[in-house]
PDB file of C-alpha atoms in Angstrom:
ATOM      1  CA  MET A   1     101.142  81.160  10.902  1.00 46.00           C
ATOM      2  CA  ASP A   2     101.587  78.738  13.774  1.00 49.00           C
ATOM      3  CA  CYS A   3     104.504  80.429  15.006  1.00 45.00           C
ATOM      4  CA  THR A   4     102.727  83.748  14.782  1.00 48.00           C
ATOM      5  CA  SER A   5     100.005  81.527  17.072  1.00 48.00           C
ATOM      6  CA  GLU A   6     102.404  80.443  19.476  1.00 48.00           C
ATOM      7  CA  GLU A   7     103.392  83.892  20.651  1.00 50.00           C
ATOM      8  CA  SER A   8     100.971  85.269  21.070  1.00 49.00           C
ATOM      9  CA  ALA A   9      99.562  82.634  23.247  1.00 45.00           C
ATOM     10  CA  ARG A  10     102.549  83.287  25.322  1.00 49.00           C
ATOM     11  CA  ARG A  11     101.921  86.628  26.107  1.00 49.00           C
ATOM     12  CA  THR A  12      98.514  86.158  26.586  1.00 47.00           C
ATOM     13  CA  ASP A  13      99.556  83.774  29.418  1.00 47.00           C
ATOM     14  CA  SER A  14     102.266  85.892  30.678  1.00 46.00           C
ATOM     15  CA  GLN A  15      99.270  88.587  30.851  1.00 47.00           C
ATOM     16  CA  ALA A  16      97.173  86.775  32.452  1.00 45.00           C
ATOM     17  CA  LEU A  17      99.399  85.292  35.476  1.00 45.00           C
ATOM     18  CA  PRO A  18     100.223  88.146  37.752  1.00 47.00           C
ATOM     19  CA  GLU A  19     103.542  88.796  39.737  1.00 46.00           C
ATOM     20  CA  PRO A  20     103.022  87.209  43.819  1.00 43.00           C
ATOM     21  CA  GLU A  21     102.707  90.441  46.440  1.00 45.00           C
ATOM     22  CA  GLY A  22     105.608  91.053  48.161  1.00 43.00           C
ATOM     23  CA  PHE A  23     108.047  89.831  46.585  1.00 42.00           C
ATOM     24  CA  PRO A  24     110.503  92.601  44.616  1.00 44.00           C
ATOM     25  CA  GLU A  25     110.412  93.106  41.471  1.00 46.00           C
ATOM     26  CA  ALA A  26     113.374  92.268  38.679  1.00 43.00           C
ATOM     27  CA  GLY A  27     115.850  94.876  38.678  1.00 45.00           C
ATOM     28  CA  GLY A  28     114.729  96.592  42.239  1.00 48.00           C
ATOM     29  CA  ASP A  29     116.465  97.013  45.535  1.00 49.00           C
ATOM     30  CA  ASP A  30     115.922  93.219  45.864  1.00 52.00           C
ATOM     31  CA  GLY A  31     117.982  92.759  49.355  1.00 50.00           C
ATOM     32  CA  LEU A  32     115.996  96.529  50.988  1.00 48.00           C
ATOM     33  CA  SER A  33     112.470  95.824  50.183  1.00 55.00           C
ATOM     34  CA  GLU A  34     112.838  92.105  51.841  1.00 55.00           C
ATOM     35  CA  SER A  35     114.451  93.536  54.841  1.00 52.00           C
ATOM     36  CA  PHE A  36     111.465  96.846  55.364  1.00 51.00           C
ATOM     37  CA  GLN A  37     108.703  93.151  54.613  1.00 57.00           C
ATOM     38  CA  LEU A  38     110.365  91.150  57.148  1.00 53.00           C
ATOM     39  CA  LEU A  39     110.842  94.278  59.503  1.00 52.00           C
ATOM     40  CA  GLN A  40     106.729  95.068  58.766  1.00 57.00           C
ATOM     41  CA  MET A  41     106.427  91.203  60.177  1.00 58.00           C
ATOM     42  CA  ASP A  42     107.585  91.854  63.035  1.00 56.00           C
ATOM     43  CA  VAL A  43     106.289  94.657  64.450  1.00 50.00           C
ATOM     44  CA  GLN A  44     102.865  93.219  63.318  1.00 57.00           C
ATOM     45  CA  SER A  45     103.236  90.040  65.333  1.00 55.00           C
ATOM     46  CA  LYS A  46     104.485  91.865  68.681  1.00 52.00           C
ATOM     47  CA  HIS A  47     101.326  93.876  68.132  1.00 54.00           C
ATOM     48  CA  GLU A  48      99.056  90.962  68.102  1.00 54.00           C
ATOM     49  CA  GLU A  49     100.962  89.550  71.216  1.00 52.00           C
ATOM     50  CA  GLU A  50     100.435  92.513  73.187  1.00 51.00           C
ATOM     51  CA  THR A  51      96.697  93.022  72.167  1.00 54.00           C
ATOM     52  CA  SER A  52      96.201  89.106  72.817  1.00 56.00           C
ATOM     53  CA  PRO A  53      93.562  88.210  75.285  1.00 55.00           C
ATOM     54  CA  ALA A  54      96.468  86.041  77.465  1.00 54.00           C
ATOM     55  CA  HIS A  55      98.885  89.298  77.454  1.00 53.00           C
ATOM     56  CA  ASN A  56      96.087  91.321  78.638  1.00 56.00           C
ATOM     57  CA  LYS A  57      95.463  88.921  81.620  1.00 55.00           C
ATOM     58  CA  GLU A  58      99.131  88.104  82.744  1.00 57.00           C
ATOM     59  CA  SER A  59      99.427  92.098  82.608  1.00 58.00           C
ATOM     60  CA  HIS A  60      96.166  92.534  85.267  1.00 57.00           C
ATOM     61  CA  SER A  61      97.290  89.960  87.272  1.00 61.00           C
ATOM     62  CA  ALA A  62     100.875  91.882  87.970  1.00 62.00           C
ATOM     63  CA  SER A  63      99.008  94.902  88.576  1.00 66.00           C
ATOM     64  CA  TRP A  64      96.487  93.179  90.948  1.00 63.00           C
ATOM     65  CA  SER A  65      99.093  91.132  92.945  1.00 69.00           C
ATOM     66  CA  SER A  66     101.431  94.840  93.252  1.00 79.00           C
ATOM     67  CA  LYS A  67      98.174  96.371  94.291  1.00 78.00           C
ATOM     68  CA  ASN A  68      97.433  93.603  97.280  1.00 82.00           C
ATOM     69  CA  VAL A  69     100.869  94.091  98.154  1.00 81.00           C
ATOM     70  CA  GLN A  70     100.529  97.853  98.978  1.00 83.00           C
ATOM     71  CA  ARG A  71      97.288  97.066 100.559  1.00 81.00           C
ATOM     72  CA  LYS A  72      98.780  94.954 102.950  1.00 81.00           C
ATOM     73  CA  GLN A  73     101.466  96.676 103.660  1.00 84.00           C
ATOM     74  CA  ARG A  74      99.339  99.657 104.349  1.00 84.00           C
ATOM     75  CA  HIS A  75      97.232  97.474 106.871  1.00 83.00           C
ATOM     76  CA  TRP A  76      99.958  96.342 108.664  1.00 83.00           C
ATOM     77  CA  GLU A  77     101.375 100.453 108.596  1.00 86.00           C
ATOM     78  CA  ARG A  78      97.927 101.071 110.546  1.00 85.00           C
ATOM     79  CA  ILE A  79      98.395  98.162 113.112  1.00 87.00           C
ATOM     80  CA  VAL A  80     102.121  99.267 114.148  1.00 85.00           C
ATOM     81  CA  SER A  81     100.875 102.657 114.230  1.00 85.00           C
ATOM     82  CA  SER A  82      97.343 101.634 116.187  1.00 84.00           C
ATOM     83  CA  LYS A  83     100.075  99.593 118.511  1.00 84.00           C
ATOM     84  CA  LYS A  84     102.163 102.872 118.888  1.00 84.00           C
ATOM     85  CA  ASN A  85      99.471 104.912 119.907  1.00 83.00           C
ATOM     86  CA  LYS A  86      97.913 102.577 122.722  1.00 82.00           C
ATOM     87  CA  ARG A  87     101.448 102.429 124.076  1.00 84.00           C
ATOM     88  CA  LYS A  88     102.093 106.458 124.940  1.00 83.00           C
ATOM     89  CA  GLN A  89      98.380 106.328 126.099  1.00 80.00           C
ATOM     90  CA  GLU A  90      99.122 103.772 128.577  1.00 83.00           C
ATOM     91  CA  ARG A  91     102.546 105.761 129.888  1.00 81.00           C
ATOM     92  CA  GLU A  92     100.420 108.813 129.722  1.00 79.00           C
ATOM     93  CA  ARG A  93      98.017 107.529 132.116  1.00 78.00           C
ATOM     94  CA  ARG A  94     100.618 105.088 134.535  1.00 78.00           C
ATOM     95  CA  LYS A  95     102.164 108.676 134.860  1.00 74.00           C
ATOM     96  CA  ALA A  96      98.939 110.947 135.621  1.00 73.00           C
ATOM     97  CA  LYS A  97      98.118 107.780 137.781  1.00 72.00           C
ATOM     98  CA  ARG A  98     101.468 108.480 140.098  1.00 70.00           C
ATOM     99  CA  ALA A  99     100.743 111.969 139.890  1.00 66.00           C
ATOM    100  CA  GLU A 100      97.627 111.810 141.631  1.00 62.00           C
ATOM    101  CA  ASP A 101      98.816 109.330 144.167  1.00 62.00           C
ATOM    102  CA  PRO A 102     100.826 111.519 146.390  1.00 53.00           C
ATOM    103  CA  SER A 103     101.717 107.828 148.024  1.00 54.00           C
ATOM    104  CA  ASN A 104     103.848 107.603 145.469  1.00 51.00           C
ATOM    105  CA  GLY A 105     106.100 110.227 145.506  1.00 48.00           C
ATOM    106  CA  THR A 106     108.301 111.681 142.816  1.00 46.00           C
ATOM    107  CA  CYS A 107     111.008 108.592 143.020  1.00 44.00           C
ATOM    108  CA  LEU A 108     108.628 106.675 140.429  1.00 47.00           C
ATOM    109  CA  GLN A 109     108.661 109.665 138.420  1.00 54.00           C
ATOM    110  CA  HIS A 110     111.802 110.585 137.702  1.00 64.00           C
ATOM    111  CA  SER A 111     115.715 108.882 137.865  1.00 75.00           C
ATOM    112  CA  LYS A 112     117.630 108.207 140.665  1.00 78.00           C
ATOM    113  CA  ARG A 113     120.391 111.074 139.140  1.00 80.00           C
ATOM    114  CA  PHE A 114     117.759 113.070 138.625  1.00 82.00           C
ATOM    115  CA  LEU A 115     116.569 113.341 142.313  1.00 79.00           C
ATOM    116  CA  LYS A 116     120.244 112.884 143.891  1.00 80.00           C
ATOM    117  CA  ALA A 117     120.949 116.507 141.667  1.00 82.00           C
ATOM    118  CA  LEU A 118     117.404 117.981 143.541  1.00 82.00           C
ATOM    119  CA  THR A 119     118.806 116.542 146.576  1.00 83.00           C
ATOM    120  CA  LYS A 120     122.516 118.520 146.474  1.00 83.00           C
ATOM    121  CA  GLU A 121     120.421 121.699 144.869  1.00 86.00           C
ATOM    122  CA  LYS A 122     117.883 121.655 147.963  1.00 86.00           C
ATOM    123  CA  LEU A 123     120.716 121.430 150.445  1.00 86.00           C
ATOM    124  CA  LEU A 124     123.679 123.747 148.755  1.00 84.00           C
ATOM    125  CA  GLU A 125     119.968 126.265 148.818  1.00 87.00           C
ATOM    126  CA  ALA A 126     119.830 125.547 152.407  1.00 84.00           C
ATOM    127  CA  LYS A 127     123.369 126.757 153.155  1.00 85.00           C
ATOM    128  CA  HIS A 128     122.739 130.359 151.741  1.00 85.00           C
ATOM    129  CA  SER A 129     119.298 130.767 152.611  1.00 83.00           C
ATOM    130  CA  GLY A 130     117.828 128.573 155.133  1.00 79.00           C
ATOM    131  CA  PRO A 131     117.698 128.130 159.138  1.00 90.00           C
ATOM    132  CA  ARG A 132     120.723 126.299 160.749  1.00 93.00           C
ATOM    133  CA  LEU A 133     121.094 123.493 162.866  1.00 95.00           C
ATOM    134  CA  CYS A 134     123.983 123.159 164.947  1.00 96.00           C
ATOM    135  CA  VAL A 135     124.928 119.664 166.841  1.00 95.00           C
ATOM    136  CA  ASP A 136     126.949 120.387 169.562  1.00 94.00           C
ATOM    137  CA  LEU A 137     129.180 117.630 170.015  1.00 92.00           C
ATOM    138  CA  SER A 138     131.586 118.402 171.935  1.00 86.00           C
ATOM    139  CA  MET A 139     130.045 116.567 174.881  1.00 81.00           C
ATOM    140  CA  SER A 140     129.953 113.689 173.711  1.00 74.00           C
ATOM    141  CA  LYS A 141     131.729 111.095 175.555  1.00 77.00           C
ATOM    142  CA  LYS A 142     129.362 107.711 176.084  1.00 79.00           C
ATOM    143  CA  GLU A 143     126.806 105.834 173.554  1.00 82.00           C
ATOM    144  CA  LEU A 144     128.623 107.024 170.328  1.00 89.00           C
ATOM    145  CA  SER A 145     127.630 104.345 168.554  1.00 89.00           C
ATOM    146  CA  LYS A 146     124.144 105.337 169.272  1.00 90.00           C
ATOM    147  CA  LEU A 147     124.823 108.759 168.923  1.00 91.00           C
ATOM    148  CA  ALA A 148     126.520 107.865 165.245  1.00 92.00           C
ATOM    149  CA  GLY A 149     123.257 106.327 164.042  1.00 93.00           C
ATOM    150  CA  GLN A 150     120.824 109.190 165.091  1.00 93.00           C
ATOM    151  CA  ILE A 151     123.267 111.984 163.298  1.00 94.00           C
ATOM    152  CA  ARG A 152     122.413 109.193 160.089  1.00 94.00           C
ATOM    153  CA  ARG A 153     118.835 109.439 161.106  1.00 94.00           C
ATOM    154  CA  LEU A 154     118.912 113.169 160.890  1.00 95.00           C
ATOM    155  CA  TYR A 155     120.281 113.138 158.146  1.00 94.00           C
ATOM    156  CA  GLY A 156     118.408 110.765 155.892  1.00 93.00           C
ATOM    157  CA  SER A 157     115.191 112.895 157.003  1.00 94.00           C
ATOM    158  CA  ASN A 158     116.776 116.440 155.870  1.00 94.00           C
ATOM    159  CA  LYS A 159     117.378 114.825 152.579  1.00 91.00           C
ATOM    160  CA  LYS A 160     114.201 113.970 152.274  1.00 91.00           C
ATOM    161  CA  ALA A 161     112.478 117.554 153.464  1.00 91.00           C
ATOM    162  CA  SER A 162     111.568 119.845 151.020  1.00 89.00           C
ATOM    163  CA  ARG A 163     112.693 122.913 153.308  1.00 91.00           C
ATOM    164  CA  PRO A 164     115.697 121.055 154.426  1.00 93.00           C
ATOM    165  CA  PHE A 165     118.090 123.081 157.487  1.00 95.00           C
ATOM    166  CA  TRP A 166     121.662 123.351 156.914  1.00 94.00           C
ATOM    167  CA  ILE A 167     122.798 121.053 159.124  1.00 95.00           C
ATOM    168  CA  VAL A 168     126.831 121.489 161.109  1.00 95.00           C
ATOM    169  CA  LEU A 169     128.645 119.192 163.471  1.00 95.00           C
ATOM    170  CA  THR A 170     131.061 121.520 166.050  1.00 94.00           C
ATOM    171  CA  GLY A 171     133.131 120.372 168.010  1.00 92.00           C
ATOM    172  CA  PHE A 172     133.874 117.113 165.820  1.00 92.00           C
ATOM    173  CA  SER A 173     137.637 116.278 165.384  1.00 88.00           C
ATOM    174  CA  ALA A 174     138.502 114.138 162.028  1.00 89.00           C
ATOM    175  CA  ASP A 175     140.642 111.611 164.649  1.00 89.00           C
ATOM    176  CA  SER A 176     137.542 111.085 167.617  1.00 90.00           C
ATOM    177  CA  THR A 177     136.386 108.234 168.266  1.00 91.00           C
ATOM    178  CA  LEU A 178     133.100 109.079 167.524  1.00 91.00           C
ATOM    179  CA  TYR A 179     133.927 110.250 163.713  1.00 91.00           C
ATOM    180  CA  GLU A 180     135.151 107.012 163.564  1.00 92.00           C
ATOM    181  CA  GLU A 181     131.782 105.739 164.702  1.00 92.00           C
ATOM    182  CA  CYS A 182     130.190 107.790 161.993  1.00 93.00           C
ATOM    183  CA  LEU A 183     131.978 106.276 158.824  1.00 93.00           C
ATOM    184  CA  ARG A 184     131.586 102.413 160.048  1.00 92.00           C
ATOM    185  CA  MET A 185     127.970 102.874 160.513  1.00 89.00           C
ATOM    186  CA  ASN A 186     126.666 105.488 157.861  1.00 87.00           C
ATOM    187  CA  ASP A 187     127.833 105.066 154.234  1.00 85.00           C
ATOM    188  CA  GLY A 188     129.212 108.144 152.707  1.00 88.00           C
ATOM    189  CA  PHE A 189     129.291 109.425 155.739  1.00 91.00           C
ATOM    190  CA  SER A 190     132.067 111.531 154.512  1.00 87.00           C
ATOM    191  CA  ALA A 191     130.394 112.661 151.294  1.00 89.00           C
ATOM    192  CA  TYR A 192     127.506 114.428 153.842  1.00 91.00           C
ATOM    193  CA  LEU A 193     126.571 117.167 152.690  1.00 91.00           C
ATOM    194  CA  LEU A 194     127.106 119.221 155.785  1.00 93.00           C
ATOM    195  CA  ASP A 195     129.846 121.086 157.723  1.00 93.00           C
ATOM    196  CA  MET A 196     131.823 119.226 159.753  1.00 93.00           C
ATOM    197  CA  THR A 197     134.532 121.764 162.178  1.00 94.00           C
ATOM    198  CA  GLU A 198     136.573 121.374 165.125  1.00 93.00           C
ATOM    199  CA  ASP A 199     135.590 124.614 165.809  1.00 93.00           C
ATOM    200  CA  ASP A 200     133.171 125.559 169.423  1.00 91.00           C
ATOM    201  CA  CYS A 201     129.489 126.668 167.818  1.00 92.00           C
ATOM    202  CA  PHE A 202     129.543 129.139 170.381  1.00 94.00           C
ATOM    203  CA  SER A 203     133.250 130.857 168.612  1.00 92.00           C
ATOM    204  CA  LEU A 204     131.703 129.929 165.212  1.00 93.00           C
ATOM    205  CA  PHE A 205     128.174 131.717 165.404  1.00 93.00           C
ATOM    206  CA  PRO A 206     127.397 135.642 166.474  1.00 94.00           C
ATOM    207  CA  LEU A 207     126.007 134.494 170.106  1.00 95.00           C
ATOM    208  CA  GLU A 208     122.752 136.797 170.024  1.00 95.00           C
ATOM    209  CA  THR A 209     121.988 134.833 166.655  1.00 94.00           C
ATOM    210  CA  LEU A 210     122.036 131.082 168.779  1.00 96.00           C
ATOM    211  CA  VAL A 211     118.988 129.927 170.525  1.00 97.00           C
ATOM    212  CA  TYR A 212     119.899 126.089 172.483  1.00 96.00           C
ATOM    213  CA  LEU A 213     117.035 124.000 172.957  1.00 95.00           C
ATOM    214  CA  THR A 214     117.126 122.108 176.155  1.00 93.00           C
ATOM    215  CA  PRO A 215     114.379 120.693 178.129  1.00 89.00           C
ATOM    216  CA  ASP A 216     115.313 122.494 181.035  1.00 90.00           C
ATOM    217  CA  SER A 217     114.096 125.589 179.294  1.00 93.00           C
ATOM    218  CA  GLU A 218     111.871 128.147 180.749  1.00 93.00           C
ATOM    219  CA  HIS A 219     110.809 129.593 177.355  1.00 95.00           C
ATOM    220  CA  PRO A 220     108.867 127.154 174.621  1.00 95.00           C
ATOM    221  CA  LEU A 221     109.879 127.416 170.947  1.00 96.00           C
ATOM    222  CA  GLU A 222     107.007 129.772 169.198  1.00 94.00           C
ATOM    223  CA  ASP A 223     108.339 129.471 165.491  1.00 95.00           C
ATOM    224  CA  ILE A 224     111.321 128.608 163.284  1.00 94.00           C
ATOM    225  CA  ASP A 225     113.509 131.245 162.187  1.00 92.00           C
ATOM    226  CA  GLN A 226     115.536 131.277 159.260  1.00 90.00           C
ATOM    227  CA  SER A 227     118.268 134.139 160.914  1.00 90.00           C
ATOM    228  CA  THR A 228     118.735 131.877 163.811  1.00 94.00           C
ATOM    229  CA  VAL A 229     120.871 128.762 164.489  1.00 95.00           C
ATOM    230  CA  TYR A 230     119.176 126.518 166.259  1.00 97.00           C
ATOM    231  CA  ILE A 231     122.281 124.016 168.802  1.00 96.00           C
ATOM    232  CA  LEU A 232     121.354 120.264 169.751  1.00 94.00           C
ATOM    233  CA  GLY A 233     123.537 118.853 172.028  1.00 91.00           C
ATOM    234  CA  GLY A 234     124.714 115.834 171.143  1.00 88.00           C
ATOM    235  CA  LEU A 235     123.831 113.589 173.617  1.00 83.00           C
ATOM    236  CA  VAL A 236     121.979 110.629 173.899  1.00 79.00           C
ATOM    237  CA  ASP A 237     119.309 110.009 176.319  1.00 66.00           C
ATOM    238  CA  GLU A 238     120.954 107.542 178.769  1.00 54.00           C
ATOM    239  CA  SER A 239     123.822 109.559 179.275  1.00 54.00           C
ATOM    240  CA  ILE A 240     122.603 112.757 179.707  1.00 57.00           C
ATOM    241  CA  GLN A 241     122.488 114.624 183.242  1.00 66.00           C
ATOM    242  CA  LYS A 242     120.029 116.680 184.165  1.00 75.00           C
ATOM    243  CA  LYS A 243     120.756 120.409 182.977  1.00 84.00           C
ATOM    244  CA  VAL A 244     123.885 119.909 181.539  1.00 87.00           C
ATOM    245  CA  THR A 245     122.935 121.377 178.313  1.00 89.00           C
ATOM    246  CA  PHE A 246     121.177 124.154 179.775  1.00 91.00           C
ATOM    247  CA  GLN A 247     124.305 125.204 182.102  1.00 92.00           C
ATOM    248  CA  LYS A 248     126.389 125.293 179.230  1.00 92.00           C
ATOM    249  CA  ALA A 249     123.699 127.603 177.147  1.00 93.00           C
ATOM    250  CA  ARG A 250     123.929 130.488 180.874  1.00 94.00           C
ATOM    251  CA  GLU A 251     128.108 129.659 180.677  1.00 93.00           C
ATOM    252  CA  TYR A 252     128.056 131.632 177.152  1.00 94.00           C
ATOM    253  CA  SER A 253     124.665 133.805 177.555  1.00 94.00           C
ATOM    254  CA  VAL A 254     122.595 131.891 174.841  1.00 95.00           C
ATOM    255  CA  LYS A 255     118.973 132.589 174.845  1.00 96.00           C
ATOM    256  CA  THR A 256     117.953 128.951 175.453  1.00 96.00           C
ATOM    257  CA  ALA A 257     114.039 127.585 174.135  1.00 96.00           C
ATOM    258  CA  ARG A 258     112.245 123.872 174.821  1.00 94.00           C
ATOM    259  CA  LEU A 259     109.578 122.306 172.545  1.00 94.00           C
ATOM    260  CA  PRO A 260     106.156 123.072 173.055  1.00 94.00           C
ATOM    261  CA  ILE A 261     105.639 120.075 174.281  1.00 91.00           C
ATOM    262  CA  GLN A 262     104.012 120.638 177.861  1.00 90.00           C
ATOM    263  CA  GLU A 263     101.568 123.672 175.596  1.00 92.00           C
ATOM    264  CA  TYR A 264     100.133 120.719 173.405  1.00 91.00           C
ATOM    265  CA  MET A 265     100.072 117.972 175.057  1.00 88.00           C
ATOM    266  CA  ILE A 266      99.130 116.125 178.285  1.00 87.00           C
ATOM    267  CA  ARG A 267     100.889 113.255 180.468  1.00 83.00           C
ATOM    268  CA  ARG A 268      98.822 110.079 179.473  1.00 80.00           C
ATOM    269  CA  GLN A 269      98.203 107.667 182.460  1.00 77.00           C
ATOM    270  CA  ASN A 270     100.248 104.603 182.131  1.00 72.00           C
ATOM    271  CA  GLU A 271     101.006 101.413 184.892  1.00 65.00           C
ATOM    272  CA  LYS A 272     105.010 102.653 185.058  1.00 69.00           C
ATOM    273  CA  ASN A 273     104.157 106.501 185.428  1.00 69.00           C
ATOM    274  CA  TYR A 274     106.729 107.448 182.986  1.00 73.00           C
ATOM    275  CA  HIS A 275     107.199 110.626 181.308  1.00 76.00           C
ATOM    276  CA  SER A 276     109.758 112.176 179.794  1.00 77.00           C
ATOM    277  CA  GLU A 277     110.357 115.003 177.204  1.00 77.00           C
ATOM    278  CA  ILE A 278     113.940 114.105 177.096  1.00 81.00           C
ATOM    279  CA  LEU A 279     114.285 113.182 172.633  1.00 87.00           C
ATOM    280  CA  ALA A 280     117.032 111.688 170.841  1.00 89.00           C
ATOM    281  CA  ILE A 281     118.604 114.328 168.229  1.00 92.00           C
ATOM    282  CA  ASN A 282     116.726 112.855 165.483  1.00 93.00           C
ATOM    283  CA  GLN A 283     113.255 113.373 167.416  1.00 92.00           C
ATOM    284  CA  VAL A 284     113.863 116.838 167.595  1.00 94.00           C
ATOM    285  CA  PHE A 285     114.831 117.127 164.270  1.00 95.00           C
ATOM    286  CA  ASP A 286     111.504 115.744 162.995  1.00 95.00           C
ATOM    287  CA  ILE A 287     109.750 117.863 164.955  1.00 95.00           C
ATOM    288  CA  LEU A 288     111.789 120.656 164.257  1.00 96.00           C
ATOM    289  CA  SER A 289     111.912 120.162 160.129  1.00 95.00           C
ATOM    290  CA  THR A 290     108.016 119.094 159.921  1.00 95.00           C
ATOM    291  CA  TYR A 291     106.989 122.765 161.913  1.00 96.00           C
ATOM    292  CA  PHE A 292     109.195 124.178 159.539  1.00 94.00           C
ATOM    293  CA  GLU A 293     107.048 122.872 156.824  1.00 93.00           C
ATOM    294  CA  THR A 294     103.062 122.849 158.557  1.00 93.00           C
ATOM    295  CA  HIS A 295     103.323 125.666 160.423  1.00 94.00           C
ATOM    296  CA  ASP A 296     101.251 122.937 162.900  1.00 95.00           C
ATOM    297  CA  TRP A 297     102.770 121.645 166.514  1.00 95.00           C
ATOM    298  CA  PRO A 298     100.533 119.159 167.132  1.00 93.00           C
ATOM    299  CA  GLU A 299     101.334 117.749 163.906  1.00 93.00           C
ATOM    300  CA  ALA A 300     104.926 118.356 164.057  1.00 94.00           C
ATOM    301  CA  LEU A 301     104.894 116.989 167.930  1.00 93.00           C
ATOM    302  CA  LYS A 302     103.431 114.098 167.128  1.00 90.00           C
ATOM    303  CA  LYS A 303     105.846 112.870 164.523  1.00 88.00           C
ATOM    304  CA  GLY A 304     108.558 113.120 166.716  1.00 86.00           C
ATOM    305  CA  VAL A 305     107.536 112.408 170.339  1.00 88.00           C
ATOM    306  CA  SER A 306     106.827 108.708 170.449  1.00 82.00           C
ATOM    307  CA  PRO A 307     103.789 107.084 172.540  1.00 78.00           C
ATOM    308  CA  GLY A 308     106.551 105.414 174.895  1.00 78.00           C
ATOM    309  CA  LYS A 309     107.706 109.296 176.528  1.00 81.00           C
ATOM    310  CA  GLY A 310     104.352 109.351 178.337  1.00 76.00           C
ATOM    311  CA  TYR A 311     102.634 112.291 176.067  1.00 82.00           C
ATOM    312  CA  ILE A 312      99.371 112.312 174.042  1.00 84.00           C
ATOM    313  CA  LEU A 313      98.071 115.214 172.370  1.00 88.00           C
ATOM    314  CA  ARG A 314      95.567 117.157 173.887  1.00 84.00           C
ATOM    315  CA  ASN A 315      92.847 116.868 171.196  1.00 79.00           C
ATOM    316  CA  SER A 316      93.108 113.154 170.894  1.00 70.00           C
ATOM    317  CA  VAL A 317      91.882 112.629 174.740  1.00 56.00           C
ATOM    318  CA  GLU A 318      88.550 111.097 174.808  1.00 48.00           C
TER     319      GLU A 318
END
């Protein structure tokens, strides 16, 4: 009886005390079940951590920081782009202003290399299709330094002209004193874009194409013909003897002409009563070049005839 009661009590206790949840049953795959439970706990822990308010706050902070950097970068890019546009507009404004102001010329708009190439192109074009100006240096004996300076100024004016002449220096020997003076006084003289020859202008060109410009001629020059070769005597005014160039032209039966000073200018009253139509070769060239561009004799004469010659334009008299 006692034994039976004790056994019954043990059965009742065994049924009343359940096994702990989550632990493997006896006789099962104890190791696999325990590992699975640990994995579940780890995943759950991570999920809770990710969904926690602290984690969300940190993620939001990182996202806001990234957007802030992008916003600053876009702002900086707009500033840089605006500065570039302003600089471009300023360059265009200066370029337009230079183009509107003729006093600036093209020197401010182009490089020196470009201008040099443009000048060379114009001069070479004049060699083939432009009027020719021959400077007769066969008579040059005195005032050679002054003559060399006049040749330099003549060539400089021709380079600047929009419609240049082709210059030919005739009766010009490389072993002459004048040639040495030109080399000494004129930088780059040996590279001048013009013709230099020892031949006389009368043997170099057909006589019917020549016109000798001399102040002693009876015929005023009316126009410039591109098929004509115009000759200037290479003499400075201090060494000129009357009618030297005129007599040489008659010797070869060549036509002559004078600048139309008498037709467009009058003698100016002055104390010395000095009046002269004899001009330096560079002054004559300035008149020819200006007329060739403008077809305006008063404008051309105003540029070449200095007040010291004693002449003024007719329309300038009050």
